[in-house]
Amino acid sequence: MSRFFSGKYSLLTPYTPGEQPKDMKYVKLNTNESPYPPSKGVYEAVRKEAERLHLYSDPECTELTQKIANRYGVCADQVLVTNGSDEILNFAFMAFCDSNRGIAFADITYGFYSVFAELNNIKYKIIPLKDDFTIDLSDYYELEENIVIANPNAPTGIALPRDEIEKLVRSNPNRVVIVDEAYVDFGAESCVPLVEKYDNLLVTMTFSKSRSMAGGRIGFGIGSKELICDLNTIKYSTNPYNVNRLSQIAGSRAIDDDEYYMNNAKKIIKTREYTKKNLEALGFEVLSSSANFLFAKSDKINGEELYLKLKQRGVLVRHFTKPKIADFNRITIGTREQMDVLLTQIKAILEGEK
Ligand code: PMP
């Protein structure tokens, strides 16, 4: 830390992204990326758009916003596109929370929520999940705080049905409820159909997972036009050109090629269930997942040891050190071939092969 670093940030513990090692080529199952490349339309559009990189991007993301609105059956003024969904989450924390209005979220969930809260000097309430890693919704009724829920949750993969979330949105009419649907395309029910009915609901999504564009950094939020207007105030006060030209065109073409991406999501769901069955056959406890990853624990080897041994063998998974989940690893679903490599390596490790 330099002697110039503001005191207001000096205690901040930044978010730790999943490792992106460069020492060798891994079977990379640690950051929930899609194993499938972007569609052809995306490549071609990006190449052409590169000729216009000397010009600023459209601050309103007009074309992409309209396409997202059409795709999800809402109006363009109910959509805000951002630089990854991390950005819209941060904007929402900035816009709707402060030192008086805190935010509540689960103890086991996306690690960035507490970082955004600390960054913005927001008090947060941590609500423990039940022992089986499900949410007890009654903990979220009539809260003092705003709420953020990842659905499906990360890193567990467990999803709540839409009508359960609706109950909690309804029971907190004067609080903003943010539903983070980064993984929704892998089998959960989206809350977007509820945004017409509830002006306190913001749904966030990303192109990083089902739309194969983690490196393109596109996220978006859907909510009432008033919530979106507030988020725009934050955006235009921080970075009006937050989504670059190449990403805007890539996002637009990805929506045009929706069928390709939704088919890939179906393939990933199939591979997930195949992997789950095989892990269970090896004695793993595997949580029921509606995401593009599995959260699994072995009865024969602890979580950290398995993670390290897999890494030595060229397979990267994600291990978290929080005591409640230290026995588990989060395994991204890749192609069937990648998952077969994982399963073979796990078998070899359990059989004590060198
Ligand atoms: N929400 C959840 C639950 C996530 O796991 C992630 C990915 N790390 C994000 C949001 C943010 O993803 P991105 O910024 O790539 O859209």
XYZ file of C-alpha atoms and ligand atoms in Angstrom:
370
model
C 0.000 0.000 0.000
C 1.352 3.447 -0.843
C 1.272 6.242 1.701
C -1.269 7.975 -0.585
C -3.950 5.282 -0.511
C -7.174 6.719 0.876
C -7.967 5.608 4.400
C -11.485 4.757 3.256
C -10.095 1.859 1.206
C -7.212 0.767 3.380
C -9.106 -2.147 4.967
C -10.647 -3.340 1.704
C -10.046 -6.980 0.771
C -10.477 -7.149 -2.997
C -12.301 -9.946 -4.785
C -10.057 -12.827 -5.849
C -10.898 -13.953 -9.382
C -10.365 -17.602 -10.329
C -6.759 -18.241 -11.324
C -5.762 -17.853 -14.992
C -2.374 -19.626 -14.944
C -0.003 -19.363 -17.880
C 2.535 -22.046 -16.877
C 0.860 -24.818 -18.874
C -2.280 -25.667 -20.800
C -4.922 -26.831 -18.344
C -8.315 -28.403 -18.764
C -9.811 -25.253 -17.364
C -12.859 -25.950 -15.220
C -12.416 -23.168 -12.661
C -14.139 -19.965 -13.834
C -17.471 -21.110 -15.269
C -16.657 -20.083 -18.832
C -18.406 -21.790 -21.730
C -16.350 -24.457 -23.486
C -17.960 -23.416 -26.780
C -16.665 -20.529 -28.920
C -18.799 -17.542 -29.919
C -20.994 -17.950 -33.016
C -19.618 -17.184 -36.511
C -21.787 -14.057 -36.776
C -20.006 -12.635 -33.741
C -16.507 -13.140 -35.215
C -17.393 -11.514 -38.524
C -19.136 -8.532 -36.965
C -16.238 -7.893 -34.560
C -13.671 -7.993 -37.372
C -15.652 -5.421 -39.360
C -16.310 -3.212 -36.368
C -12.567 -3.013 -35.630
C -12.302 -0.527 -38.512
C -14.318 1.927 -36.445
C -12.342 1.652 -33.228
C -11.132 5.256 -33.585
C -14.691 6.343 -32.738
C -16.250 6.232 -29.281
C -18.781 3.525 -28.642
C -22.489 4.379 -28.443
C -22.989 5.352 -24.770
C -26.630 4.254 -24.959
C -25.794 0.826 -26.448
C -28.885 1.447 -28.576
C -28.896 -1.629 -30.794
C -27.878 -4.132 -28.125
C -30.316 -2.677 -25.578
C -33.198 -2.975 -28.040
C -32.233 -6.545 -28.939
C -32.093 -7.563 -25.284
C -35.455 -5.856 -24.700
C -37.027 -7.781 -27.610
C -35.458 -11.057 -26.497
C -36.817 -10.731 -22.957
C -40.170 -9.104 -23.794
C -39.598 -5.765 -22.044
C -39.157 -2.130 -23.183
C -35.716 -0.699 -23.973
C -35.998 1.739 -21.051
C -36.214 -1.259 -18.701
C -32.737 -2.473 -19.753
C -29.227 -1.272 -18.927
C -26.158 -2.857 -20.544
C -22.904 -2.821 -18.596
C -19.286 -3.960 -18.665
C -19.984 -7.448 -17.337
C -22.698 -8.048 -14.760
C -20.185 -7.209 -12.029
C -20.572 -3.617 -13.150
C -24.352 -3.515 -12.918
C -24.165 -5.176 -9.505
C -21.767 -2.495 -8.323
C -23.969 0.230 -9.835
C -26.972 -1.226 -7.993
C -25.103 -1.264 -4.676
C -24.081 2.362 -5.307
C -27.550 3.459 -6.399
C -29.776 1.779 -3.819
C -27.642 1.236 -0.705
C -25.725 3.503 1.607
C -24.660 3.755 5.235
C -28.358 3.809 6.294
C -29.782 1.282 3.858
C -27.752 -1.925 4.019
C -27.933 -5.091 1.961
C -28.582 -8.712 2.920
C -27.223 -11.826 1.263
C -26.351 -15.440 2.038
C -23.154 -16.550 3.788
C -22.351 -18.866 0.907
C -22.861 -16.936 -2.316
C -21.025 -14.852 -4.891
C -17.953 -13.415 -3.167
C -18.185 -10.032 -4.830
C -21.286 -8.909 -2.890
C -19.367 -8.269 0.318
C -16.595 -6.529 -1.639
C -19.068 -4.156 -3.338
C -20.614 -3.454 0.057
C -17.251 -2.686 1.634
C -16.108 -0.614 -1.334
C -19.199 1.558 -1.055
C -19.295 1.698 2.743
C -22.559 -0.245 2.936
C -23.508 -2.321 5.985
C -24.316 -5.888 5.092
C -26.242 -8.610 6.804
C -25.116 -12.165 6.197
C -27.848 -14.780 6.327
C -26.605 -18.367 6.717
C -27.850 -20.989 4.295
C -29.403 -24.101 5.793
C -27.131 -27.122 6.364
C -28.156 -28.540 2.993
C -27.057 -25.241 1.342
C -30.597 -24.187 0.482
C -32.007 -20.772 1.355
C -34.581 -20.454 4.103
C -36.793 -17.855 2.486
C -38.474 -16.952 5.747
C -35.123 -15.354 6.719
C -35.695 -12.807 3.966
C -39.213 -11.630 4.721
C -39.740 -8.021 5.807
C -36.078 -7.142 6.085
C -34.568 -3.761 6.971
C -32.061 -4.182 4.158
C -32.131 -4.437 0.403
C -31.503 -7.987 -0.795
C -29.281 -9.674 -3.352
C -29.841 -13.307 -4.248
C -27.923 -15.284 -6.847
C -30.343 -17.628 -8.563
C -29.020 -20.218 -9.227
C -26.713 -19.600 -6.321
C -22.942 -19.755 -6.699
C -20.950 -21.779 -5.873
C -23.676 -24.251 -4.901
C -25.668 -24.227 -8.176
C -28.934 -24.583 -6.260
C -31.910 -22.627 -7.679
C -35.107 -21.326 -6.120
C -38.346 -21.439 -8.120
C -39.678 -18.104 -9.375
C -42.782 -18.169 -7.180
C -40.601 -18.448 -4.054
C -38.593 -15.405 -5.085
C -41.822 -13.591 -5.882
C -42.933 -14.099 -2.283
C -39.852 -12.379 -1.002
C -40.094 -9.528 -3.519
C -43.714 -9.058 -2.432
C -42.876 -9.148 1.269
C -40.241 -6.396 0.894
C -42.078 -3.779 -1.195
C -39.926 -0.929 0.108
C -36.625 -2.702 -0.440
C -34.820 -3.338 -3.711
C -34.425 -7.042 -4.449
C -31.614 -7.851 -6.863
C -31.801 -11.296 -8.435
C -28.448 -12.192 -9.985
C -29.257 -14.596 -12.816
C -25.736 -15.084 -14.185
C -26.416 -18.836 -14.556
C -30.149 -18.836 -15.255
C -29.913 -20.333 -18.761
C -28.705 -23.650 -17.358
C -32.040 -24.673 -15.921
C -33.482 -22.095 -13.508
C -36.627 -19.985 -13.846
C -35.979 -16.345 -14.654
C -37.670 -13.585 -12.653
C -37.806 -11.252 -15.662
C -41.573 -11.893 -16.096
C -42.035 -10.316 -12.636
C -40.469 -6.945 -13.406
C -43.723 -5.535 -14.836
C -45.460 -6.308 -11.556
C -42.849 -5.190 -9.002
C -41.020 -1.871 -9.182
C -38.531 -3.046 -6.531
C -37.101 -5.951 -8.558
C -33.862 -5.786 -10.538
C -32.762 -8.874 -12.470
C -29.138 -9.016 -13.637
C -27.717 -11.316 -16.287
C -24.481 -11.824 -18.197
C -23.150 -12.857 -21.597
C -20.154 -14.461 -19.842
C -21.631 -17.922 -19.322
C -24.343 -19.229 -21.680
C -23.369 -16.739 -24.403
C -19.668 -17.676 -24.521
C -18.426 -14.124 -24.031
C -16.649 -13.904 -20.686
C -13.832 -11.999 -22.408
C -16.285 -9.587 -24.078
C -17.524 -8.290 -20.707
C -21.237 -7.770 -21.267
C -23.797 -7.808 -18.513
C -27.201 -6.227 -18.242
C -30.026 -5.519 -15.875
C -33.784 -5.573 -16.358
C -36.081 -3.704 -14.010
C -38.643 -0.935 -13.775
C -37.812 2.122 -15.830
C -37.307 4.109 -12.635
C -34.680 1.674 -11.298
C -32.937 1.693 -14.688
C -33.005 5.505 -14.718
C -31.201 5.560 -11.333
C -28.625 3.070 -12.568
C -28.055 5.266 -15.622
C -27.356 8.201 -13.323
C -24.567 6.150 -11.742
C -23.296 4.972 -15.117
C -23.144 8.497 -16.590
C -21.383 9.665 -13.434
C -18.668 7.022 -13.673
C -18.104 5.739 -17.218
C -20.563 6.655 -20.001
C -18.649 4.552 -22.572
C -18.665 1.514 -20.327
C -19.327 -1.003 -23.109
C -16.822 -0.863 -25.933
C -17.649 -0.971 -29.629
C -16.505 -4.556 -30.240
C -18.497 -5.879 -27.310
C -21.661 -4.033 -28.309
C -21.617 -5.521 -31.797
C -20.622 -8.944 -30.469
C -23.531 -8.842 -28.028
C -25.997 -7.833 -30.739
C -24.913 -10.675 -33.009
C -25.012 -13.131 -30.117
C -28.687 -12.263 -29.577
C -29.270 -12.797 -33.329
C -27.715 -16.251 -32.922
C -29.691 -17.073 -29.781
C -30.570 -20.577 -30.930
C -26.880 -21.541 -31.165
C -26.256 -20.410 -27.585
C -29.388 -21.917 -26.090
C -28.505 -25.227 -27.777
C -25.046 -25.055 -26.219
C -26.690 -24.479 -22.840
C -28.727 -27.650 -23.391
C -25.551 -29.595 -24.209
C -23.925 -28.274 -21.032
C -26.944 -29.366 -18.955
C -26.655 -32.868 -20.426
C -22.929 -33.011 -19.731
C -23.551 -31.724 -16.199
C -25.945 -34.554 -15.417
C -23.520 -37.085 -16.947
C -20.683 -35.719 -14.800
C -22.845 -35.676 -11.662
C -23.809 -39.326 -12.114
C -20.188 -40.350 -12.610
C -18.941 -38.349 -9.637
C -21.626 -39.928 -7.462
C -20.498 -43.342 -8.656
C -17.030 -42.406 -7.332
C -18.526 -41.652 -3.909
C -18.915 -37.883 -4.251
C -21.736 -35.894 -2.725
C -22.856 -33.577 -5.534
C -25.355 -30.780 -4.948
C -28.241 -30.574 -7.358
C -27.201 -27.887 -9.858
C -29.124 -25.614 -12.219
C -25.907 -23.895 -13.324
C -22.924 -24.670 -15.592
C -20.956 -26.081 -12.679
C -21.185 -28.718 -9.988
C -20.315 -28.345 -6.316
C -18.963 -31.660 -5.133
C -17.260 -33.241 -2.143
C -15.505 -36.580 -1.925
C -15.829 -38.999 0.976
C -12.220 -40.109 0.362
C -10.122 -36.976 -0.090
C -10.418 -33.442 1.241
C -11.308 -30.531 -1.023
C -7.969 -28.764 -1.045
C -5.946 -31.917 -1.625
C -8.140 -32.925 -4.537
C -7.877 -29.439 -6.039
C -4.054 -29.489 -5.747
C -3.690 -33.021 -7.112
C -5.947 -32.239 -10.053
C -3.909 -29.120 -10.773
C -0.691 -31.176 -10.842
C -2.400 -33.382 -13.400
C -3.432 -30.432 -15.584
C -7.071 -30.040 -14.500
C -8.107 -26.790 -12.820
C -11.165 -26.606 -10.594
C -12.088 -23.941 -8.029
C -11.533 -24.464 -4.335
C -12.808 -22.047 -1.678
C -11.230 -21.926 1.769
C -14.312 -20.841 3.790
C -14.639 -23.587 6.443
C -18.283 -24.403 5.635
C -17.390 -25.296 2.029
C -13.695 -26.213 2.259
C -14.477 -29.895 1.617
C -16.026 -29.029 -1.750
C -14.732 -28.072 -5.155
C -16.641 -26.143 -7.787
C -16.264 -27.821 -11.146
C -17.219 -25.957 -14.318
C -18.944 -28.075 -16.940
C -16.852 -28.201 -20.102
C -17.230 -30.480 -23.102
C -17.947 -34.161 -22.580
C -14.282 -34.857 -23.505
C -13.009 -32.420 -20.864
C -15.260 -33.987 -18.235
C -13.962 -37.437 -19.153
C -10.414 -36.175 -18.535
C -11.534 -34.862 -15.140
C -13.224 -38.143 -14.210
C -10.227 -40.217 -15.325
C -7.852 -38.042 -13.292
C -10.091 -38.175 -10.216
C -10.260 -41.956 -10.474
C -6.469 -42.156 -10.712
C -6.052 -39.868 -7.698
C -8.503 -41.920 -5.615
C -6.721 -45.116 -6.610
C -3.454 -43.567 -5.415
C -1.708 -43.611 -8.798
C 1.405 -41.437 -9.115
N -22.775 -13.186 -10.578
C -22.320 -14.393 -10.283
C -23.117 -15.254 -9.356
C -21.120 -14.859 -10.832
O -20.639 -16.067 -10.506
C -20.401 -14.024 -11.713
C -19.126 -14.527 -12.361
N -17.991 -14.443 -11.641
C -20.908 -12.750 -11.971
C -22.109 -12.367 -11.403
C -20.187 -11.750 -12.806
O -19.960 -12.148 -14.114
P -19.592 -11.143 -15.258
O -19.043 -9.872 -14.633
O -18.591 -11.868 -16.072
O -20.861 -10.858 -15.981
